[in-house]
Short mmCIF file of C-alpha atoms and ligand atoms in Angstrom, two decimals:
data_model
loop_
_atom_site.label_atom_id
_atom_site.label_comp_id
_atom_site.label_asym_id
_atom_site.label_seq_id
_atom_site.Cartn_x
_atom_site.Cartn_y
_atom_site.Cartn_z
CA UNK A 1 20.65 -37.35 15.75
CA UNK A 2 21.50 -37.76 12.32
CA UNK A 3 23.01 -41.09 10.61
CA UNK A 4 26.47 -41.30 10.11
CA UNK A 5 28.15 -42.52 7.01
CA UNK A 6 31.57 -44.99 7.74
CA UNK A 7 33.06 -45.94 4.70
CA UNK A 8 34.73 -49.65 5.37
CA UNK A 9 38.09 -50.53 3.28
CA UNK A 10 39.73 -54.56 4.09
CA UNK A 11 43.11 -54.97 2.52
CA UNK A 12 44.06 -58.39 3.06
CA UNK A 13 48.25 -59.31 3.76
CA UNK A 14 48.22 -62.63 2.16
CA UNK A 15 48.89 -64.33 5.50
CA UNK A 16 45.97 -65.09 7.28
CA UNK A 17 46.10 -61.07 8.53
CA UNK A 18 43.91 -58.23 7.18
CA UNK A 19 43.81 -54.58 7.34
CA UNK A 20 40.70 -52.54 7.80
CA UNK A 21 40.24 -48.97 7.34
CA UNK A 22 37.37 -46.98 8.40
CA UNK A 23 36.61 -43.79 7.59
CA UNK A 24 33.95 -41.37 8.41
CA UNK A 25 32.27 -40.35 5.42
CA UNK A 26 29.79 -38.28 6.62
CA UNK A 27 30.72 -34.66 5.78
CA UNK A 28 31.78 -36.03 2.86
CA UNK A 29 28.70 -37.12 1.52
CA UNK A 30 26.92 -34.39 2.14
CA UNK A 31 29.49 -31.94 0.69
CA UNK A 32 28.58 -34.11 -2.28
CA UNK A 33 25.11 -34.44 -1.96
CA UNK A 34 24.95 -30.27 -1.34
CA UNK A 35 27.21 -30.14 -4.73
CA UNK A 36 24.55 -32.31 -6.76
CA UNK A 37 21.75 -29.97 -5.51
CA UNK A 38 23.52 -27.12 -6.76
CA UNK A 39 24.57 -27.92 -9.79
CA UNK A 40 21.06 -29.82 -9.97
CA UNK A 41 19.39 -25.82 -9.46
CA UNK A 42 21.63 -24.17 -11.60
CA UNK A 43 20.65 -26.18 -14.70
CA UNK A 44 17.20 -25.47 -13.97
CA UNK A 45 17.44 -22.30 -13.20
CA UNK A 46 18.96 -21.64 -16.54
CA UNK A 47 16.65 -24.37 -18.47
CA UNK A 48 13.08 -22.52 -17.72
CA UNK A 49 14.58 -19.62 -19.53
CA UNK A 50 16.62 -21.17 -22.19
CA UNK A 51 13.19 -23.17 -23.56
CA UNK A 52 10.96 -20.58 -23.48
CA UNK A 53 13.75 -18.17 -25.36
CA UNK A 54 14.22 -21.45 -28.11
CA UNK A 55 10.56 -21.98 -28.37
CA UNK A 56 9.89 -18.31 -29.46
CA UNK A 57 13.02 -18.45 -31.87
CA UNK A 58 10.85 -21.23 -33.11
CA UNK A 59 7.83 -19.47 -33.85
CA UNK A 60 9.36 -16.87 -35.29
CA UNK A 61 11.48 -19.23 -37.90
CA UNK A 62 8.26 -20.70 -38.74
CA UNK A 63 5.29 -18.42 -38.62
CA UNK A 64 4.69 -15.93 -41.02
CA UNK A 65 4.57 -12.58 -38.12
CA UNK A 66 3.20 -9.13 -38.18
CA UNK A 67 5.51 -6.47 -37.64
CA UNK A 68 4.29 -5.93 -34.23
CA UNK A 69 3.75 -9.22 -32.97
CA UNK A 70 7.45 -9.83 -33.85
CA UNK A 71 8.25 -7.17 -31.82
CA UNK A 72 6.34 -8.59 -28.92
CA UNK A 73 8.21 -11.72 -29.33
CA UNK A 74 11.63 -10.34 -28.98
CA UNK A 75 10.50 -8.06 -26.00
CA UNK A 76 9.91 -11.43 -24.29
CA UNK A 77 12.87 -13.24 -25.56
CA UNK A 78 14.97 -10.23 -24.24
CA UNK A 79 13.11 -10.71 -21.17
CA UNK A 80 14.08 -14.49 -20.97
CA UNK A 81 17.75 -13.75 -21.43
CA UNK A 82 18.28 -10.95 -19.26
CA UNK A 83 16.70 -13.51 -16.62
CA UNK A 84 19.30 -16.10 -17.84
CA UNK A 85 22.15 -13.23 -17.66
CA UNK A 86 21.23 -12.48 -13.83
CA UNK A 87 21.58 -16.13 -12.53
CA UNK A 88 25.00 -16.37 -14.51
CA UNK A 89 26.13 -12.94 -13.09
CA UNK A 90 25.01 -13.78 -9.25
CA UNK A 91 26.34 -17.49 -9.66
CA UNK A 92 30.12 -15.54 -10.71
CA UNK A 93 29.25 -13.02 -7.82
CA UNK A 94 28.99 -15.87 -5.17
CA UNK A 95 32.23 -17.49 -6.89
CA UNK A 96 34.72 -14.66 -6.64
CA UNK A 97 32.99 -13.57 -3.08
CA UNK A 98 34.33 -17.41 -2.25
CA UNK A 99 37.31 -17.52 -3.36
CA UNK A 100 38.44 -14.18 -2.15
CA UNK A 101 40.26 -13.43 1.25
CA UNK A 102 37.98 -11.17 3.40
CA UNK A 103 38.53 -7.44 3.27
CA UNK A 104 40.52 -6.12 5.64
CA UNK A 105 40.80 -2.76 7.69
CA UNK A 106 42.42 -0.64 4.70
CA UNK A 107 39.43 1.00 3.04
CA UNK A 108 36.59 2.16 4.82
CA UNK A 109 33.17 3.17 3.55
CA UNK A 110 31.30 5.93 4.81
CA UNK A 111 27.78 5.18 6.33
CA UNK A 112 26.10 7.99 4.85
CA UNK A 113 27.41 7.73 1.22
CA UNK A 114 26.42 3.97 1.77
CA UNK A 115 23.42 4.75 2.85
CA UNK A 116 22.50 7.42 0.32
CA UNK A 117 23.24 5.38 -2.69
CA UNK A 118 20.76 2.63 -1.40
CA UNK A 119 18.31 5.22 -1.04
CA UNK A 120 18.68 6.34 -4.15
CA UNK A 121 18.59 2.71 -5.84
CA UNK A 122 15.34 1.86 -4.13
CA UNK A 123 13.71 4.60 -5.00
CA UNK A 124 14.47 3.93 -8.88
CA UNK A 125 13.24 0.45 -8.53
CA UNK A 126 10.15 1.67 -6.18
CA UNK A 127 9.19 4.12 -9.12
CA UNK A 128 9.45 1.47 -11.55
CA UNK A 129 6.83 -0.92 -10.14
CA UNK A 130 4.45 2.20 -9.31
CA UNK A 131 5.14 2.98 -13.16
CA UNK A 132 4.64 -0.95 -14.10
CA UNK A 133 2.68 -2.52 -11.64
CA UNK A 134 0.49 -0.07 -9.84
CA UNK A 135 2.45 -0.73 -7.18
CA UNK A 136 3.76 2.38 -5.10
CA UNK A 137 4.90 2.28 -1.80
CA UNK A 138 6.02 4.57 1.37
CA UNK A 139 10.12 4.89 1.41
CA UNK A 140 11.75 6.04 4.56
CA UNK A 141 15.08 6.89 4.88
CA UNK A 142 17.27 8.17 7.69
CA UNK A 143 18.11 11.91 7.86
CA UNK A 144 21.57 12.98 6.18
CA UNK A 145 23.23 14.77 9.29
CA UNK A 146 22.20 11.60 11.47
CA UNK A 147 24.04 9.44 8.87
CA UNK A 148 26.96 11.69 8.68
CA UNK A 149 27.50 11.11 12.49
CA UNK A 150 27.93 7.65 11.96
CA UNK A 151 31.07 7.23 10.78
CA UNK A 152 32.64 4.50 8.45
CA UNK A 153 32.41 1.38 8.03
CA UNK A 154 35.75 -0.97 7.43
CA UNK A 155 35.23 -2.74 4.09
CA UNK A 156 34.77 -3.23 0.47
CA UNK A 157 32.18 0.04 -0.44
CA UNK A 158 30.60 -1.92 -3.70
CA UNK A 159 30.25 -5.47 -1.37
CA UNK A 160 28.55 -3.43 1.64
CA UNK A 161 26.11 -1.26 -1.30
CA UNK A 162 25.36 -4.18 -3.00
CA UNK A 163 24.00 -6.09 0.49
CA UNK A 164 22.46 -3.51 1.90
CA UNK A 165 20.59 -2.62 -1.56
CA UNK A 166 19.73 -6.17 -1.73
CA UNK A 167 17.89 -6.46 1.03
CA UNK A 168 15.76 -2.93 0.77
CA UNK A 169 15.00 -4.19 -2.78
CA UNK A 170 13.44 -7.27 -1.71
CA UNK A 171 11.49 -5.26 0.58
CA UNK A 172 10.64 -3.40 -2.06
CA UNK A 173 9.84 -6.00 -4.37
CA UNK A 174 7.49 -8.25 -2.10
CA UNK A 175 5.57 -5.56 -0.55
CA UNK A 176 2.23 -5.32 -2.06
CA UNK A 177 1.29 -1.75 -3.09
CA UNK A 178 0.68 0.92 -0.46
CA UNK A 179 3.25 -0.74 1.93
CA UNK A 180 5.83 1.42 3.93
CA UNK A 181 9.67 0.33 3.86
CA UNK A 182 11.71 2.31 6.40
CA UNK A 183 15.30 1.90 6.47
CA UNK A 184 17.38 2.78 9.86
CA UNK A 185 21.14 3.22 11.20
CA UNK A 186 21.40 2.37 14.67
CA UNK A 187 24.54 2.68 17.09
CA UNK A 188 24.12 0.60 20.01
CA UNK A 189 25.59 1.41 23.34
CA UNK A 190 28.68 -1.24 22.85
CA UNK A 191 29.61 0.51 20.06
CA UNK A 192 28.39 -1.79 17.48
CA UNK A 193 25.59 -0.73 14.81
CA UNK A 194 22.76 -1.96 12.96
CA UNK A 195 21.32 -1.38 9.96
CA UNK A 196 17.69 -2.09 9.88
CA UNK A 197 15.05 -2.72 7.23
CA UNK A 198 11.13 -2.73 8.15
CA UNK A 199 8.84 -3.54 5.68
CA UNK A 200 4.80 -4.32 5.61
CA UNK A 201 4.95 -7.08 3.48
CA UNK A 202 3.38 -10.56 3.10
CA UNK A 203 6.02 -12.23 6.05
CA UNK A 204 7.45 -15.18 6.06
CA UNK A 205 6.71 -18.10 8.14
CA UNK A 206 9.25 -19.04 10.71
CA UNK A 207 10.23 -22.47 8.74
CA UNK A 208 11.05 -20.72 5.91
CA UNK A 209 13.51 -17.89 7.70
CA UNK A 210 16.61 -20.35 8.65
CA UNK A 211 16.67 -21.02 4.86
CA UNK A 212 16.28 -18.18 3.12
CA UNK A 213 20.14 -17.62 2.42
CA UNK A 214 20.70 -20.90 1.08
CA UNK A 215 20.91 -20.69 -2.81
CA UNK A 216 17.84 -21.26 -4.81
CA UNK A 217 16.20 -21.13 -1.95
CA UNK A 218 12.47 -19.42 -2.49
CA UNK A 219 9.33 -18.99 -0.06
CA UNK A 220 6.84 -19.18 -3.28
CA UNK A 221 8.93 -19.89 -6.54
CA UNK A 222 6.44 -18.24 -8.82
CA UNK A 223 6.33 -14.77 -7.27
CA UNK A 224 9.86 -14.50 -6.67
CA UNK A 225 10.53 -15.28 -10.59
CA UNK A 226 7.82 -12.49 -11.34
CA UNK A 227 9.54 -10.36 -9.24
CA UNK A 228 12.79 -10.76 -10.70
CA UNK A 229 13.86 -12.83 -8.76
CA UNK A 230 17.41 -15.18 -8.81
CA UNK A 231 17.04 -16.84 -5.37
CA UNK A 232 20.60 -15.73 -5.52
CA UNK A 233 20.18 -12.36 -3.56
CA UNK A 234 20.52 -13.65 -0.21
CA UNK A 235 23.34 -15.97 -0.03
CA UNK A 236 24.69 -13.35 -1.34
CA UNK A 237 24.22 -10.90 1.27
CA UNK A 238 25.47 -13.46 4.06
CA UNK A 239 28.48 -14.09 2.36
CA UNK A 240 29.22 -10.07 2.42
CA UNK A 241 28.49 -10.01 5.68
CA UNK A 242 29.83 -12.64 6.85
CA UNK A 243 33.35 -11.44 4.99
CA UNK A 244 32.96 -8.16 6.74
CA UNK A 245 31.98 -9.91 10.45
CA UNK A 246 28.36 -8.62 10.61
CA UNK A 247 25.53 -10.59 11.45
CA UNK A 248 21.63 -10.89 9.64
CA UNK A 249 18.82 -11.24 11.96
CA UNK A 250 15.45 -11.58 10.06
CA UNK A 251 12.13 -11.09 12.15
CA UNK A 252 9.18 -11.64 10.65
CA UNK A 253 5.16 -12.00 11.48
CA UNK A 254 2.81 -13.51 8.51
CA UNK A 255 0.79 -11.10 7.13
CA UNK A 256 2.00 -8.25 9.28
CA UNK A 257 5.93 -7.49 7.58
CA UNK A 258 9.40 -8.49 7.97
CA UNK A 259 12.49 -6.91 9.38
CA UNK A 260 15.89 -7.48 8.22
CA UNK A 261 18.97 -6.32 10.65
CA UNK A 262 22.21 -6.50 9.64
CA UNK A 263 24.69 -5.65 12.73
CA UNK A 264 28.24 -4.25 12.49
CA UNK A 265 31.03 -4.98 14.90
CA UNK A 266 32.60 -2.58 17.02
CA UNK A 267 35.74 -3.34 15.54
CA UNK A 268 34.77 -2.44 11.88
CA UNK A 269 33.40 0.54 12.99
CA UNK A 270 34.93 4.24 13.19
CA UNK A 271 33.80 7.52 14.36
CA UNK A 272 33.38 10.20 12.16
CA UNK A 273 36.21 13.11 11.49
CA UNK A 274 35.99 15.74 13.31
CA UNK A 275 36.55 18.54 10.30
CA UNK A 276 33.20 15.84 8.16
CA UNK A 277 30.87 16.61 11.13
CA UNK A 278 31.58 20.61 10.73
CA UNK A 279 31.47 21.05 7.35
P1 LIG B 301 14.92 -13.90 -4.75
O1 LIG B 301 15.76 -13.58 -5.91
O2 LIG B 301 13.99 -15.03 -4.95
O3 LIG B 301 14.27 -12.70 -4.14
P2 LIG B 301 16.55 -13.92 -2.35
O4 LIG B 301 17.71 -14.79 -2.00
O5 LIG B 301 16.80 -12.46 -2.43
O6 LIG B 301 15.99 -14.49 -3.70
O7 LIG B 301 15.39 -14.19 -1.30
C1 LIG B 301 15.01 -15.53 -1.01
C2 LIG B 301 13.53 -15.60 -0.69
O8 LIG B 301 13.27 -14.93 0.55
C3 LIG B 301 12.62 -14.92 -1.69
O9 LIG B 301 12.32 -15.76 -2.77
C4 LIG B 301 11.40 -14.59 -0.86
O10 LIG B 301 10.56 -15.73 -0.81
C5 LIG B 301 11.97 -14.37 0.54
N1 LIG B 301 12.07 -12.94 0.91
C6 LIG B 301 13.19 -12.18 0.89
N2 LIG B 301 12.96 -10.94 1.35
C7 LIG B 301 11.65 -10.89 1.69
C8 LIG B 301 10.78 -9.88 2.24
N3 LIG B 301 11.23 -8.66 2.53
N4 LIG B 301 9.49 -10.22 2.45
C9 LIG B 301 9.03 -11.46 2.15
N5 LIG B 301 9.79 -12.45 1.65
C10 LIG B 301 11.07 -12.18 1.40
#
């Protein structure tokens, strides 16, 4: 049971007689409280970067600088401000996908196109941390005529990519190297469908898993910012799917992997035409 806030107002008449008002607070408060958090974590989030970028203008105002050592400077700068560019672009992401109204059932999105240009962004990023990091890992993707059977999906296509990719890059990015990430499209026998990604990652520990699409929120701070990170990724993806009435389950076992499901309505869904499946 948690404590609840009254807010007590006495307004006296003048004649012996007084008014109270009380008002439940509560909601209120924390509304407020949630507000100061935020804007709390967005300063920071945009500090860190911001005094690391001034303290290498800094040094190179004041120290005297090889040629190359300047340019290792402003490869880290750059570095700092794309970092600082990200946050702002997620944080404007989250605030248009707030104040829009959800899609409706006027454009629909084709599984396997959506599907295919996931693919096809995960396997840039996977390439890039076996080029960078050592760090290559397994991809597996669903075959093209299974995907082409599956229809469309009712929604915004660059909203449903950019959740879907979102998750598979995460797997991506917090799977050590080695580690298999297989991706899946599965109609269920109501008619709904979900969209499933494995991976063989480090887990996460069931406290952790209600939270994760809160904003800001991180399991271990320091290897989501090496990875990239925002902490923005995921309340991003439940705001696109909760726009577009799908559901994220996230199953996970510590040191085994994790599994991310993201499950369509029946309603959102649509068969394929008949003239896609025989070409
Ligand atoms: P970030 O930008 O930090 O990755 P996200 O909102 O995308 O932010 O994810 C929130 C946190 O959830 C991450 O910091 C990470 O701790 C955890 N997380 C997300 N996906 C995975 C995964 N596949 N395996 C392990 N941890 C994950």
């Amino acid at each position: 049971s948690r404590p609840v806030r009254i807010s007590v107002q006495l307004h006296p008449y003048g004649d012996g007689r007084t008014l109270l008002l009380s008002r439940d607070v509560t909601a209120l408060e924390q509304a407020e409280a949630m507000r100061r958090d935020f804007v709390a974590n967005v300063s920071h989030e945009i500090r860190t970067p911001l005094t690391v970028l001034m303290g290498f203008v800094e040094t190179l105002q004041t120290l005297p600088l090889a040629q190359d050592e300047r340019a290792r400077y402003l490869g880290m700068m750059s570095q700092q401000a794309a970092r600082m560019q990200s946050v702002v672009q997620d944080l404007l992401t989250l605030s248009r996908l707030e104040g829009s109204p959800p899609p409706g059932m006027a454009e629909w999105t084709p599984v396997q196109g959506l599907v295919q240009r996931c693919e096809e962004e995960s396997r840039a990023l996977s390439a890039l941390l076996a080029q960078t990091q050592q760090r290559p890992h397994t991809l597996l993707f669903p075959g093209k005529a299974e995907l082409l059977a599956q229809g469309d999906i009712a929604g915004v296509p660059a909203e449903l990519q950019s959740a879907l990719s979102n998750i598979i890059n995460n797997a991506v990015r917090y799977t050590p190297a080695g580690g298999t990430i297989t991706v899946s499209w599965v109609r269920k026998d109501d008619g709904s469908a979900t969209f499933s990604v494995q991976d063989t990652g480090p887990g996460i520990a069931p406290e952790h898993i209600p939270r994760l699409t809160e904003r800001f929120y991180r399991v271990d701070r320091s290897r989501s910012r090496e990875t990239g990170g925002t902490g923005l990724g995921l309340a991003i993806v439940k705001h696109v799917l909760q726009r577009h009435g799908a559901t994220l389950n996230i199953q996970s076992t510590l040191g085994k992997g994790s599994t991310f499901c993201v499950t369509f309505p029946v309603n959102r869904l649509r068969a394929p035409a008949p003239q896609a499946l025989a070409a």
